[in-house]
Coordinates of C-alpha atoms in Angstrom, one line a residue:
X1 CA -14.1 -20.3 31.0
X2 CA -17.3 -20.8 33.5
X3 CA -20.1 -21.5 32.6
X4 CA -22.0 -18.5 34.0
X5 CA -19.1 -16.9 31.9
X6 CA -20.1 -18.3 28.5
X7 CA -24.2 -18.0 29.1
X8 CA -23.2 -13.9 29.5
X9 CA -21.6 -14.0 25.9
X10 CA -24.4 -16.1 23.8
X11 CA -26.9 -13.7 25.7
X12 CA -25.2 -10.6 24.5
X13 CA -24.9 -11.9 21.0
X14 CA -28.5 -13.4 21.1
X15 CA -30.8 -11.3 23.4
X16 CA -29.7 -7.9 24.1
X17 CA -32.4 -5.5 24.1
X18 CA -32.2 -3.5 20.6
X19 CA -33.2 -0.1 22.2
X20 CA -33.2 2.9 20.6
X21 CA -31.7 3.6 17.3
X22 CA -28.7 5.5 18.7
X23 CA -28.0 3.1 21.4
X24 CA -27.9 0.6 18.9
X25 CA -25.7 2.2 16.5
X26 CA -23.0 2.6 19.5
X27 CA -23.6 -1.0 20.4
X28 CA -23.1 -2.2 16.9
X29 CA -19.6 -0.2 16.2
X30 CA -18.7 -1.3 19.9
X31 CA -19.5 -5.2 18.8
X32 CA -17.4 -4.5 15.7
X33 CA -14.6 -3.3 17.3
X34 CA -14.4 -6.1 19.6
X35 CA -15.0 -9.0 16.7
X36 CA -11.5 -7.4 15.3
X37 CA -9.9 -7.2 18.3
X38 CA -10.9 -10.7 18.6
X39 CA -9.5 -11.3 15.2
X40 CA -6.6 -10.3 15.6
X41 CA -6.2 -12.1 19.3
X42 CA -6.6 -15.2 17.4
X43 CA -3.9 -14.6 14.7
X44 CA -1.8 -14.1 17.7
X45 CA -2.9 -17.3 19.3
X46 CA -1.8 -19.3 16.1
X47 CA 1.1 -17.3 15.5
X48 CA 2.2 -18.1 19.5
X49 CA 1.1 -21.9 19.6
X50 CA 1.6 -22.7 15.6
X51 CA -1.9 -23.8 15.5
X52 CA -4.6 -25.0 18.2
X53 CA -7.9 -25.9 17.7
X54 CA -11.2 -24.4 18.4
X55 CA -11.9 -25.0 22.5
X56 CA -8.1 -24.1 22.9
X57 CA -8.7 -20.8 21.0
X58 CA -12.0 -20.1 22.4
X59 CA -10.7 -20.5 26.1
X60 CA -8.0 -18.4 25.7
X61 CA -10.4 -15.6 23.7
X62 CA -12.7 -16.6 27.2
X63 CA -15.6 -16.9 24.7
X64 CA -18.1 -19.6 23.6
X65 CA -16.9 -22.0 21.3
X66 CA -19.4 -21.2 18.6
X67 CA -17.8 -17.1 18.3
X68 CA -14.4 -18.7 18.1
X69 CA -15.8 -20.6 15.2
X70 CA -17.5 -17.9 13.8
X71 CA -14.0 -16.2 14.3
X72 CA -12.1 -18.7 12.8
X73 CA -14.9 -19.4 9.7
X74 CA -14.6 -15.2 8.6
X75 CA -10.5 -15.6 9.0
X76 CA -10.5 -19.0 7.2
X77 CA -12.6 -17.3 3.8
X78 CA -10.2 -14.7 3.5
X79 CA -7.2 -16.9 3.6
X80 CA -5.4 -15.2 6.8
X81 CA -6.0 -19.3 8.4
X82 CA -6.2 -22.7 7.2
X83 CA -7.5 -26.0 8.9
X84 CA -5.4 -29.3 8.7
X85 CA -8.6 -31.6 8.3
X86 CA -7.4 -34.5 9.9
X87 CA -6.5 -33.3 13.3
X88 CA -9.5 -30.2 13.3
X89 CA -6.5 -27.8 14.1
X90 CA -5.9 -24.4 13.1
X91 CA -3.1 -22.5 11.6
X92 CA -2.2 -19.3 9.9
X93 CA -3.2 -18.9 6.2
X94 CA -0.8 -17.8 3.3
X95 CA -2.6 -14.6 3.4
X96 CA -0.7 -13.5 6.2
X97 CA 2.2 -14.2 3.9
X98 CA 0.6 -12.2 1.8
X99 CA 0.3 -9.3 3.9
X100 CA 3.5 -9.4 5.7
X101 CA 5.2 -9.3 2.3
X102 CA 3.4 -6.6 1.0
X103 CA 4.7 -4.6 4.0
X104 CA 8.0 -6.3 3.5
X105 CA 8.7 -4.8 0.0
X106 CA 7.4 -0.9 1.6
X107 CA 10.5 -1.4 4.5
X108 CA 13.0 -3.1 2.0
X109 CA 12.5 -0.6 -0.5
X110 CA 12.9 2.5 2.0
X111 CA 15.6 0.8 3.6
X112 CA 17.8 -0.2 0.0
X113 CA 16.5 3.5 -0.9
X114 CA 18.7 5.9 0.9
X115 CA 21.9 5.1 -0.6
X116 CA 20.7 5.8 -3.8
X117 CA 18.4 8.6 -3.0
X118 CA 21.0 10.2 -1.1
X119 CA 23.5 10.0 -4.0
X120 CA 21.1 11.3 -7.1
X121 CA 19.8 14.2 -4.4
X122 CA 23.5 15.0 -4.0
X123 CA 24.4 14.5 -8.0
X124 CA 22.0 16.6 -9.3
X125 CA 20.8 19.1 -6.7
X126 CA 16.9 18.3 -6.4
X127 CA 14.2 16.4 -4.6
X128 CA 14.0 12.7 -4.8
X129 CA 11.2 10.5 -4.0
X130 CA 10.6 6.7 -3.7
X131 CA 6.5 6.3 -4.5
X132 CA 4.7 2.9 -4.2
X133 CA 0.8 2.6 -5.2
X134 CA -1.5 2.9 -2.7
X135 CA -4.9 1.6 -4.0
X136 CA -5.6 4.6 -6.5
X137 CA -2.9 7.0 -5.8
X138 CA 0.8 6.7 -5.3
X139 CA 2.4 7.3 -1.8
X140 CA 5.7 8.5 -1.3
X141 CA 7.7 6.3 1.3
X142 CA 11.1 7.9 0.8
X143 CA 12.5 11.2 0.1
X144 CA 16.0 13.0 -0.3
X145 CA 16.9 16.7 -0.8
X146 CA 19.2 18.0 -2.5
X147 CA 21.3 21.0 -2.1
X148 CA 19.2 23.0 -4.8
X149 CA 16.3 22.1 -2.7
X150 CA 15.9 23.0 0.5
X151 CA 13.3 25.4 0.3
X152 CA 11.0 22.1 -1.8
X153 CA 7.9 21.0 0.2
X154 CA 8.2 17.8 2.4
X155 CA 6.6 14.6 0.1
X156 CA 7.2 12.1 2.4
X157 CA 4.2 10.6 3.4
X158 CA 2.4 12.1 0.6
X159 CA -0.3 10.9 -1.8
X160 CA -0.5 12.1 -4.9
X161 CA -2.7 11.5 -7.8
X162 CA -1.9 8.9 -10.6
X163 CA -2.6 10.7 -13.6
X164 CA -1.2 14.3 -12.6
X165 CA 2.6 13.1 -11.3
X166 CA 6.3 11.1 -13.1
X167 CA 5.5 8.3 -10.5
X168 CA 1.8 7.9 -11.0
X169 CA 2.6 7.6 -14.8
X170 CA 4.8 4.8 -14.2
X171 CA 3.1 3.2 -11.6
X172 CA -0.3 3.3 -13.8
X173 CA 1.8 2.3 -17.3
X174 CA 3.1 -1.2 -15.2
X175 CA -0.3 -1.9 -13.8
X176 CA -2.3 -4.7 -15.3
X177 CA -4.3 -3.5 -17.6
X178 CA -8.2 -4.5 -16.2
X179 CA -6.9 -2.7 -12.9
X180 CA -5.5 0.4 -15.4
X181 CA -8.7 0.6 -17.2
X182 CA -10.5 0.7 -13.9
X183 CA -8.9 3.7 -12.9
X184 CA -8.9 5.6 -16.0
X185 CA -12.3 5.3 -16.1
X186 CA -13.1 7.2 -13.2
X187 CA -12.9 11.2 -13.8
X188 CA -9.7 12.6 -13.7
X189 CA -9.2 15.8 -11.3
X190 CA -7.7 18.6 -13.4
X191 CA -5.1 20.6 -11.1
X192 CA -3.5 22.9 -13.5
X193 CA -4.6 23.9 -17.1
X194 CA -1.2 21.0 -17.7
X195 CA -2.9 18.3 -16.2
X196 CA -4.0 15.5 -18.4
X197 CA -7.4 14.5 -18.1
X198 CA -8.7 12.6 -21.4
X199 CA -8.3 9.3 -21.2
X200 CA -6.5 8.8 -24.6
X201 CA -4.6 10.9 -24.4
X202 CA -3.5 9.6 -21.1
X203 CA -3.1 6.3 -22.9
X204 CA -0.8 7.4 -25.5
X205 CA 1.8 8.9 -22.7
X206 CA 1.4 6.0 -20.3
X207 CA 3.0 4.0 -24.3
X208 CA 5.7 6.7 -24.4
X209 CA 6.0 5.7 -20.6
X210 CA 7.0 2.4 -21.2
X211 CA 8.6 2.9 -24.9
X212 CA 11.0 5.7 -23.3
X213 CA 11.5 3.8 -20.0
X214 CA 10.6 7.0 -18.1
X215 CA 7.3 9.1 -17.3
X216 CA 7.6 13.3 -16.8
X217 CA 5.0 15.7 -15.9
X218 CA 5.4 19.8 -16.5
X219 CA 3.1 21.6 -14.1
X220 CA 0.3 18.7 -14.1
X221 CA 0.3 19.0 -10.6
X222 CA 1.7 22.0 -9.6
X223 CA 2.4 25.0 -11.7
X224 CA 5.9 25.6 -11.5
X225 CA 6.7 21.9 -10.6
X226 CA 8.5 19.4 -13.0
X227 CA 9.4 15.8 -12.2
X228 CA 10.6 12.8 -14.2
X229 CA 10.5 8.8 -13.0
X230 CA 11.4 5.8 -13.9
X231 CA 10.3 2.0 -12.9
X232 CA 11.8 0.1 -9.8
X233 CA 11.5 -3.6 -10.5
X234 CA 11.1 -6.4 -8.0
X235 CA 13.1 -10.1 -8.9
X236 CA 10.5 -11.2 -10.7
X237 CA 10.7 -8.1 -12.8
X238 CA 7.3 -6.8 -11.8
X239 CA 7.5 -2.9 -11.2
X240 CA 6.9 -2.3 -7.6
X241 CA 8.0 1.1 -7.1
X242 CA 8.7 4.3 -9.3
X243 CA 11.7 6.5 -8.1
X244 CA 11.1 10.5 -9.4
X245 CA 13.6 13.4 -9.2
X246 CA 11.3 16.9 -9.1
X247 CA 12.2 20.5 -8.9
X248 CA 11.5 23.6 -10.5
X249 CA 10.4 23.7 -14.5
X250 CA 13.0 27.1 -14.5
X251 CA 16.5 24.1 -13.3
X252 CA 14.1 20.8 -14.8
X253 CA 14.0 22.7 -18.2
X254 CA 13.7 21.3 -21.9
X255 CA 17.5 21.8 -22.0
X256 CA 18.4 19.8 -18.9
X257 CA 15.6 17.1 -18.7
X258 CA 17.2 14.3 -21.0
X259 CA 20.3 14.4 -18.4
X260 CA 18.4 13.9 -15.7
X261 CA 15.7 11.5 -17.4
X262 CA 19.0 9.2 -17.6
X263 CA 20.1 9.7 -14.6
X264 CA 17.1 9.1 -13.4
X265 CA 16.5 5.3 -15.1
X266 CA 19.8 4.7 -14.1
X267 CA 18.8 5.0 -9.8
X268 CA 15.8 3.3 -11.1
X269 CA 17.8 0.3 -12.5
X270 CA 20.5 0.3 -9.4
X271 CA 17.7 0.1 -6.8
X272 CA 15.8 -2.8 -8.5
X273 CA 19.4 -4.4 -8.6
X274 CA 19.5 -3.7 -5.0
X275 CA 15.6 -5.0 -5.1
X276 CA 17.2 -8.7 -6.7
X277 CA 16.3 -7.8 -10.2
X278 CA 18.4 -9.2 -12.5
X279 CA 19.9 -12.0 -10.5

């Protein structure tokens, strides 16, 4: 990088004029932009070269050495790069481990879903979903129709609240429970005059959730909708995903839920076998 090259980026960090409040506003979402674009450039320096050091990194980024620093210092605090001390180089942090494998489990999971999906949609006739938690809802990354189904609204893609669905209650029963509390603390939306929205009484069916091995909702989210779920276990046993069969209350009826309550926990248990649970 020339010199006249780096003098142009220190003065645009240092002394651009502030101008108005609008122009600055634009300026300051165009600088943030181009900080994460610079980021991410330099994940994808390490991840090319295995590491480098600062000048190599800032040459490549054609910036100043002290922004590449800066660069590296914000990645380095939040894990996604490390520094081996003794030679001053860089390389990328376990928190890109991290990431990657939390988008890892999403693929595996929709990927080891289908067949069994496929085979309960078939079995019993209704809708089945594969939901994972997405910060305080749960989102549903797979989805297979049955033959009793194929008028049922598309879920794929879909989040849905915690409290008022079979997946939610199973996904919020396996949580830790400072992360649990969090959330139930908040108020709960009421969709239907079904939903549950007192927090103890939420608590005693997130117990019956766990005791039972399964979690059902009756119109909580929907009227007219019904849906049970049960737990989908990574290798270390932790519950990563909850897999729900839903339909009508008129075919999901008091008669008919225990069958499909078991057949449900049994998909539940072949997909976290498919998952490395229990090996």
């Amino acid at each position: 990088m020339t010199r006249t090259h780096k003098q142009a980026d220190r003065s645009e960090e240092i002394t651009a004029d502030p101008g108005t409040p609008e122009r600055r506003s634009g300026r300051g979402a165009a600088s943030a932009v181009q900080s994460v674009d610079r980021a991410v450039s330099v994940l994808e320096i390490l991840a090319r070269h295995g590491e480098a050091g600062v000048t190599e990194i800032a040459e490549e980024l054609d910036v100043h050495k002290s922004t590449a620093f800066r660069l590296l210092g914000v990645l380095e605090n939040r894990g996604l790069v490390a520094q081996a001390k003794d030679r001053g180089k860089y390389y990328l942090g376990a928190g890109v481990l991290r990431l990657a494998g939390a988008a890892a489990v999403r693929l595996d999971i929709s990927q080891e879903g289908v067949p069994v999906c496929r085979e309960v949609a078939d079995e019993l006739g209704e809708t089945v979903n594969i939901a994972v938690l997405d910060d305080d809802a749960a989102v549903n990354i797979m989805q297979a129709r049955g033959t009793a189904s194929v008028t049922a609204q598309n879920w794929l893609g879909r989040r849905t609240p915690l409290h008022a669905t079979s997946s939610g209650k199973v996904l919020l029963a396996h949580m830790p429970p400072t992360l649990r509390e969090g959330l139930l603390a908040r108020p709960l939306p009421r969709f239907t005059d079904r939903t549950i929205t007192g927090a103890s009484m939420l608590h005693a069916e997130l117990e019956a959730v766990v005791g039972q091995g399964y979690g059902v909702t009756m119109e909580e989210l929907e009227l007219g909708l019904a849906a049970v779920a049960a737990p989908v276990r990574a290798h270390d046993g932790k519950v990563i995903a909850a897999i729900s069969v839903s339909g009508p209350v008129y075919r999901l009826n008091a008669d008919r839920l225990p069958e499909v309550a078991k057949r449900t926990v049994a998909a539940g248990a072949e997909l976290s076998r498919r998952m490395g649970y229990g090996f």
